[in-house]
Short mmCIF file of C-alpha atoms in Angstrom, two decimals:
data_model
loop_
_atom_site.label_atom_id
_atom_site.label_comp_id
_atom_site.label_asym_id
_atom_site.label_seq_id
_atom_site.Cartn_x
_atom_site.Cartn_y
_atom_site.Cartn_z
CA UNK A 1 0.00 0.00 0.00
CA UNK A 2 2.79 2.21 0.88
CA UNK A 3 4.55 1.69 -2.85
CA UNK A 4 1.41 2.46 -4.44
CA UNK A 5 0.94 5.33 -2.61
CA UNK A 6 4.18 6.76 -3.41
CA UNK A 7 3.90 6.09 -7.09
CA UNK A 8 0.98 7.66 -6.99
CA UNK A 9 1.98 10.90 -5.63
CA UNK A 10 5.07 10.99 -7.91
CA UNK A 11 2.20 10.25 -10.85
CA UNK A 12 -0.30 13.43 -9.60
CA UNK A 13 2.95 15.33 -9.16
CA UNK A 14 4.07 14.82 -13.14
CA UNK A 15 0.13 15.31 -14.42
CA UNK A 16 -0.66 18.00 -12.21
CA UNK A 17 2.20 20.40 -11.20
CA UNK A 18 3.55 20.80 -15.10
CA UNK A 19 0.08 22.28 -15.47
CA UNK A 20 0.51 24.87 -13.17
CA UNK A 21 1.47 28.20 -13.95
CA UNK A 22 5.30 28.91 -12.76
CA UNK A 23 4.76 31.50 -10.25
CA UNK A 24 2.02 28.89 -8.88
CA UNK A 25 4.28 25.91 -8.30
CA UNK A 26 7.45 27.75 -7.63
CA UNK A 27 5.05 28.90 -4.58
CA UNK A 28 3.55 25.63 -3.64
CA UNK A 29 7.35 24.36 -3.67
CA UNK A 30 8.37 26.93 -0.84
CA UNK A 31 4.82 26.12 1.25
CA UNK A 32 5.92 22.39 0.96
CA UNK A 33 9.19 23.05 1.54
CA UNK A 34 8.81 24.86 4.87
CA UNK A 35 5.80 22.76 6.30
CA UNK A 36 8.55 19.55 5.90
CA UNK A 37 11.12 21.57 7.42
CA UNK A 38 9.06 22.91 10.75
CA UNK A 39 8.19 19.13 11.61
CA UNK A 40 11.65 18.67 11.66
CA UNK A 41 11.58 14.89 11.03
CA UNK A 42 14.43 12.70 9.98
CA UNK A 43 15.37 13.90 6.91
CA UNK A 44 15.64 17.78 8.25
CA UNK A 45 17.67 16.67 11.10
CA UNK A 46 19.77 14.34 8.63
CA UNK A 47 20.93 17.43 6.53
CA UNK A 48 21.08 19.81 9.50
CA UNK A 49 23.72 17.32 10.70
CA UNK A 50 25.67 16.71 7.14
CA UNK A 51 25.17 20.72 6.49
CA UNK A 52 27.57 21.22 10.28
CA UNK A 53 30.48 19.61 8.53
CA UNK A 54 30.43 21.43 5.73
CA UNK A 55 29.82 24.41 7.97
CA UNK A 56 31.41 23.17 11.15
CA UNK A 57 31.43 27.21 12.70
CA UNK A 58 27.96 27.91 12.00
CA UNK A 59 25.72 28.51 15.07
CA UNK A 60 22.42 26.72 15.94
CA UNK A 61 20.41 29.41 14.09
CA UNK A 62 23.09 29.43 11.07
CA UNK A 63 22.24 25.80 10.57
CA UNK A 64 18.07 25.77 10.51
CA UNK A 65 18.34 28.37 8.30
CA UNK A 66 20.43 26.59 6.43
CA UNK A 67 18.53 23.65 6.08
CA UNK A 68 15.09 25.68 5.74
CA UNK A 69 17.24 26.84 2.39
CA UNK A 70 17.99 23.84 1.61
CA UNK A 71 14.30 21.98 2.04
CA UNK A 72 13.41 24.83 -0.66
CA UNK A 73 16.40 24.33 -2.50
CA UNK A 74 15.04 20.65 -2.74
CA UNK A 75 11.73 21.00 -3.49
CA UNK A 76 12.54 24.05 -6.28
CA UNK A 77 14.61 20.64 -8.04
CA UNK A 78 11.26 18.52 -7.66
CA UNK A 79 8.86 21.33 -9.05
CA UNK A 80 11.40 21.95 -11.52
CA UNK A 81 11.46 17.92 -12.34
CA UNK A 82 7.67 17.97 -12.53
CA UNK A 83 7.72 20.32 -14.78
CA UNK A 84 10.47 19.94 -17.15
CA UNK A 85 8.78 17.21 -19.49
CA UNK A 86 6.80 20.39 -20.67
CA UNK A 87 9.59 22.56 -21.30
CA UNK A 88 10.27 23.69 -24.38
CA UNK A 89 13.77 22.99 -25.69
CA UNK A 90 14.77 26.34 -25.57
CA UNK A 91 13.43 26.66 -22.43
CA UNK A 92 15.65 24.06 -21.04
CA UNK A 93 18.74 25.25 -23.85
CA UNK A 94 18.49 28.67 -21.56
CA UNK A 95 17.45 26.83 -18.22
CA UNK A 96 20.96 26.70 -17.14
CA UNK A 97 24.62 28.43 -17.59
CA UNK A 98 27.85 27.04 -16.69
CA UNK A 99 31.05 27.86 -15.82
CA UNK A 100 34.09 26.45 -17.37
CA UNK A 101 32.27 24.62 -20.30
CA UNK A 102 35.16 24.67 -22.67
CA UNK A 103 36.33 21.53 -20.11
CA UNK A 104 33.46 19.55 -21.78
CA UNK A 105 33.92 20.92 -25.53
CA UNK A 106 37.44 20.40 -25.43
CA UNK A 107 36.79 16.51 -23.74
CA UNK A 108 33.85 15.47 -26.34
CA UNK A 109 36.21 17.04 -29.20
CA UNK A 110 39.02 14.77 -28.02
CA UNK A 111 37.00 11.77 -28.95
CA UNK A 112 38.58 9.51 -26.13
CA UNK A 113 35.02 10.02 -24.12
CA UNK A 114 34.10 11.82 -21.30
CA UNK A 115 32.53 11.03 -17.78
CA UNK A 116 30.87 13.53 -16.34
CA UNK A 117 30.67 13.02 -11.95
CA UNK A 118 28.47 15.40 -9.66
CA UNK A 119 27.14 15.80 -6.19
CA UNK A 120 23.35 15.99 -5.13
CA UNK A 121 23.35 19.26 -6.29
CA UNK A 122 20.85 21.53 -7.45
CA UNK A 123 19.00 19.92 -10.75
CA UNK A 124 21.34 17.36 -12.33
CA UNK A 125 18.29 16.58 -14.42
CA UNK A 126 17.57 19.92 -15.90
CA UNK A 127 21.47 20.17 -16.73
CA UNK A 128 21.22 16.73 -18.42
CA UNK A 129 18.29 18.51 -20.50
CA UNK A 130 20.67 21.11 -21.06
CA UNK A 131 23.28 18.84 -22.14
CA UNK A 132 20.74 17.05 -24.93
CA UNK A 133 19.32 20.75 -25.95
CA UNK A 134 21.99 23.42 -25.73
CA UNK A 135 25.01 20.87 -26.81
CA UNK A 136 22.58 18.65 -29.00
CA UNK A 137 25.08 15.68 -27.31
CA UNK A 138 23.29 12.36 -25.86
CA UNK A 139 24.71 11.08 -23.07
CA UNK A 140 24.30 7.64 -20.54
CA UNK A 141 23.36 7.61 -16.83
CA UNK A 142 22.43 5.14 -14.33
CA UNK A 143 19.72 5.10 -12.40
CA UNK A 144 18.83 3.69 -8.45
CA UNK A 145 16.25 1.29 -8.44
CA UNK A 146 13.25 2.09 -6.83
CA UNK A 147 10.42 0.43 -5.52
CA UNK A 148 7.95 -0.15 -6.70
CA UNK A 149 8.91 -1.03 -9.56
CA UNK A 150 6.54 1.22 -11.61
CA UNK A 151 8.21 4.46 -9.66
CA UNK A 152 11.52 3.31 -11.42
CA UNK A 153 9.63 3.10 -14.63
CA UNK A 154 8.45 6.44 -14.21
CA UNK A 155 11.79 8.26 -13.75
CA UNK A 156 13.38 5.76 -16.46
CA UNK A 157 10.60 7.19 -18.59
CA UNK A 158 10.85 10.69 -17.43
CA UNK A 159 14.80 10.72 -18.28
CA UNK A 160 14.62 9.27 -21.50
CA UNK A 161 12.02 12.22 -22.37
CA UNK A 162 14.94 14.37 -21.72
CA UNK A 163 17.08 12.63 -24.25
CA UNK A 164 19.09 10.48 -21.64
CA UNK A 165 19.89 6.79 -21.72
CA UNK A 166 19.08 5.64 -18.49
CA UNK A 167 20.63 1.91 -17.28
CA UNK A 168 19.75 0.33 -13.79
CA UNK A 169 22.27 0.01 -11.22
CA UNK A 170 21.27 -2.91 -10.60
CA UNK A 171 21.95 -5.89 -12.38
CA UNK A 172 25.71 -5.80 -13.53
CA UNK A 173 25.66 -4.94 -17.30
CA UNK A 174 25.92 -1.27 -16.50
CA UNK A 175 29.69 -0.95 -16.53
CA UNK A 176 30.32 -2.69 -19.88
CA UNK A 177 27.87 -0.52 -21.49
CA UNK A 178 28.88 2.27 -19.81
CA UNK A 179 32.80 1.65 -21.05
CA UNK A 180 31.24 0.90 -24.26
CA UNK A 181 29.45 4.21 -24.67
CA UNK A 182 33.03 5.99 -23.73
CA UNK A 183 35.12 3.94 -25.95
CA UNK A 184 33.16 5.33 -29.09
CA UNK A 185 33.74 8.80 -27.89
CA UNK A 186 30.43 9.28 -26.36
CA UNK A 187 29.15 10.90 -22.74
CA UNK A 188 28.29 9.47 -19.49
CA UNK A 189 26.66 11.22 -16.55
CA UNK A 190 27.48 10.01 -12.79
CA UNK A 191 25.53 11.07 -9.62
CA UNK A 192 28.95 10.32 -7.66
CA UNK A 193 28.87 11.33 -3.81
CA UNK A 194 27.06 8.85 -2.66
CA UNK A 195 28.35 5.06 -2.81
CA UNK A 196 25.23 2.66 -3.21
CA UNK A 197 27.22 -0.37 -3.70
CA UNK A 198 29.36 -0.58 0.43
CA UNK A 199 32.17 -1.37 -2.13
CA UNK A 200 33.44 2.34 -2.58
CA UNK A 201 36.46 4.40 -1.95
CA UNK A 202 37.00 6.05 1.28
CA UNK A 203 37.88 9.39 0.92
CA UNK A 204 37.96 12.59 3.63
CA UNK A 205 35.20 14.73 2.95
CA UNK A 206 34.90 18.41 4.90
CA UNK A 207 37.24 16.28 7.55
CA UNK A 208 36.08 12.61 7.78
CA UNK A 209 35.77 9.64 6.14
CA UNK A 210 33.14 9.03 3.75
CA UNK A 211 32.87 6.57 1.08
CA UNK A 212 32.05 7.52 -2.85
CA UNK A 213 31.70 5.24 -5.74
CA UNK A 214 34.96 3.91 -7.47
CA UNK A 215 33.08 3.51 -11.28
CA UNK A 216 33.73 7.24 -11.93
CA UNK A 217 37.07 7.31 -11.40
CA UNK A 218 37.73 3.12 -13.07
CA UNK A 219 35.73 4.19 -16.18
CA UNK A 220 37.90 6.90 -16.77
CA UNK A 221 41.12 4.28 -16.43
CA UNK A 222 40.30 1.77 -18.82
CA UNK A 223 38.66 3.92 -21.25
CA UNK A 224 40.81 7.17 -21.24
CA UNK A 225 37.81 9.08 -21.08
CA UNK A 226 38.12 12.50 -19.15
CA UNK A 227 36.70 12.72 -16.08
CA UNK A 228 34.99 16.14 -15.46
CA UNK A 229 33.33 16.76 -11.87
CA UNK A 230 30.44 19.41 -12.27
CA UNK A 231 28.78 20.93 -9.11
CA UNK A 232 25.38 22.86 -9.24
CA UNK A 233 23.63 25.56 -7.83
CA UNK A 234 20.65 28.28 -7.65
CA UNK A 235 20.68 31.78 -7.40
CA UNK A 236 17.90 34.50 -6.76
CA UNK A 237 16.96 33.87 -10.89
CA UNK A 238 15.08 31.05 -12.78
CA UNK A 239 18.41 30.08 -14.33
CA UNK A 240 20.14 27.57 -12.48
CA UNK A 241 24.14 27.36 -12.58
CA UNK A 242 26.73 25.42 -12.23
CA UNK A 243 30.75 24.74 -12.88
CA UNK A 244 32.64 22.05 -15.15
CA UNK A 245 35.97 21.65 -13.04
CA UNK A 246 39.02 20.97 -14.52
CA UNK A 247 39.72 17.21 -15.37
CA UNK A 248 40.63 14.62 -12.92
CA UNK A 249 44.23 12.80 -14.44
CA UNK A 250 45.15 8.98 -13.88
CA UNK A 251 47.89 9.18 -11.79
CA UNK A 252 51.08 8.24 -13.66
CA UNK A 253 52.05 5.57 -10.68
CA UNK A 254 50.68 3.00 -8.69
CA UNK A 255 48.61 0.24 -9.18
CA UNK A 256 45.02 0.28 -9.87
CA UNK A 257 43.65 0.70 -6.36
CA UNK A 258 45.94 3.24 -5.72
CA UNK A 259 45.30 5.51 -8.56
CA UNK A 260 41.16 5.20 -8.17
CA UNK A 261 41.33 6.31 -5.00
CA UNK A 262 43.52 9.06 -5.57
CA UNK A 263 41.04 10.14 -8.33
CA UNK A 264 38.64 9.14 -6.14
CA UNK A 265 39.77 11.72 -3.51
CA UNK A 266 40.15 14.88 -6.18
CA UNK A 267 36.63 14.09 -6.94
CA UNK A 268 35.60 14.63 -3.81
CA UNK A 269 37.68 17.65 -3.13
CA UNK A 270 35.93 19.09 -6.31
CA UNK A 271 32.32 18.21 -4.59
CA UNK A 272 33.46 19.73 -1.38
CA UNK A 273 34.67 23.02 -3.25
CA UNK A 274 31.31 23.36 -4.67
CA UNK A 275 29.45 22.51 -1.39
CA UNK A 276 31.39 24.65 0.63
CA UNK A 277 30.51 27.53 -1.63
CA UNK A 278 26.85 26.69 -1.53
CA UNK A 279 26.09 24.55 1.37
CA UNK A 280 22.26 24.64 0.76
CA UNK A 281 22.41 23.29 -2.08
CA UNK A 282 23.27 20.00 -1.66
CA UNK A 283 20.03 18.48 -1.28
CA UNK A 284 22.15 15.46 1.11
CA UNK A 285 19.55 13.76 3.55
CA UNK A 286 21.14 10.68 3.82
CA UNK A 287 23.78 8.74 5.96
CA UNK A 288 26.98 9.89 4.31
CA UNK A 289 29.45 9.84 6.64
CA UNK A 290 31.45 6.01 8.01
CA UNK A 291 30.49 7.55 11.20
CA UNK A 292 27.59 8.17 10.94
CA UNK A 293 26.75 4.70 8.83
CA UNK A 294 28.29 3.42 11.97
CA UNK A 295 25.84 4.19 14.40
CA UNK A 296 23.31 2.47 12.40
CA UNK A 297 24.42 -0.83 13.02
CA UNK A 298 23.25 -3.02 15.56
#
């Protein structure tokens, strides 16, 4: 009952908010948003606590207000999401302008492929509509199973609107097609700051240990394919933005362990750069941290 139930929110949520007019759902977004974060359940307290790491000298009131930004930063991405499959495609060509592009143009023009790796940050979706509008350039992601399995569907569905080629990360095959894709020269996209798979790299993060996904960093090994971290954000506008950092080399020693996780690591400095500059942004209300992961055991 509970799966259906979600699905069926995220359903009235694509048929109904697109339909609204902007000034109308950017305003429900906020109400939501704030209503969420005054019952301060689970997930507010969750990002209060991974927003005082990246902002370790804030003060009590620093932090809520910090997380009441970033429960509207969040919900402006979900509006946003609901909305964007009605978008025109110079809607979404203009949607978004970032820094430091010529990183990408100068990695797709190499040919060797390039892997693109960001943080929960701001709209990775509407920059991925960006991406298939502004650049014209296709490009491969992978996407978390969800349950039920018709709210998977939904996003898989939603993405592929936007011109994306959405695998599961589930299931094995994703790799091999992912190195495929890069070995003809072509993009792949990488939600990278969270590991899903208890198999990633531990790296320190604002100052602890925290474990991100090792595929980022291994694709870009045996392929050759640049790796690019982007981070996101919003400003005061309707246009989001965002910045292409410079690319992440294979270290000319060590073995393969060692060099992912010193790629790895520069990933994460990149994230934390971006983070650090706008901490309510990163729309982070998991677990994240070992210690934190920790405490959850039994």
């Amino acid at each position: 009952m509970k799966d259906r139930l979600t699905d069926a929110l995220y359903g009235l949520g694509w048929s109904t908010v697109k339909k609204l007019p902007e000034p109308v759902a950017n305003g429900l977004g906020r109400r939501i948003a704030d209503q969420v974060w005054k019952r301060r359940g689970k997930s507010v307290l969750r990002l209060e606590s991974n927003l005082a790491r990246v902002v370790p000298d804030a003060s009590p009131e620093r932090l809520a207000a910090l997380s009441r930004a970033g429960m509207r930063s969040y919900m402006r991405y979900w509006m946003e999401s609901f909305r964007l499959p009605s978008w025109s495609r110079g809607r979404m060509a203009n949607g978004f302008v970032p820094e430091d592009v010529h990183h990408l143009v100068d990695g797709l023009a190499s040919g060797r492929g390039v892997v693109i790796a960001l943080p929960h940050m701001g709209n990775y979706d509407l920059a991925g509509a960006w991406v298939t509008t502004k650049m014209d350039t296709p490009f491969t992601t992978v996407a978390e199973r969800l349950k039920p399995e018709t709210l998977y569907d939904r996003f898989v569905a939603y993405r592929e609107s936007l011109g994306m080629e959405v695998l599961p990360h589930t299931g094995g095959s994703a790799f091999g097609t992912l190195a495929r894709r890069l070995r003809a020269g072509g993009l792949v996209c990488l939600v990278a700051d969270r590991d899903l798979s208890a198999s990633g790299v531990e790296v320190k993060f604002f100052g602890e240990t925290a474990r991100m996904p090792a595929g980022p960093a291994m694709l870009a090994q045996q392929t050759g394919a640049v790796l690019l971290p982007v981070t996101l954000w919003y400003d005061d506008s309707p246009i989001m933005k965002g910045r292409v950092h410079p690319p992440i080399e294979v270290p000319e020693t060590g073995d393969r362990a060692s060099r992912t996780s010193s790629m790895t690591q520069a990933m994460a400095d990149a994230f934390a750069t971006g983070i650090a500059d706008h901490p309510e942004d990163w729309h982070m209300l998991q677990r994240l941290w070992l210690a934190d992961l920790e405490e959850r055991r039994p």
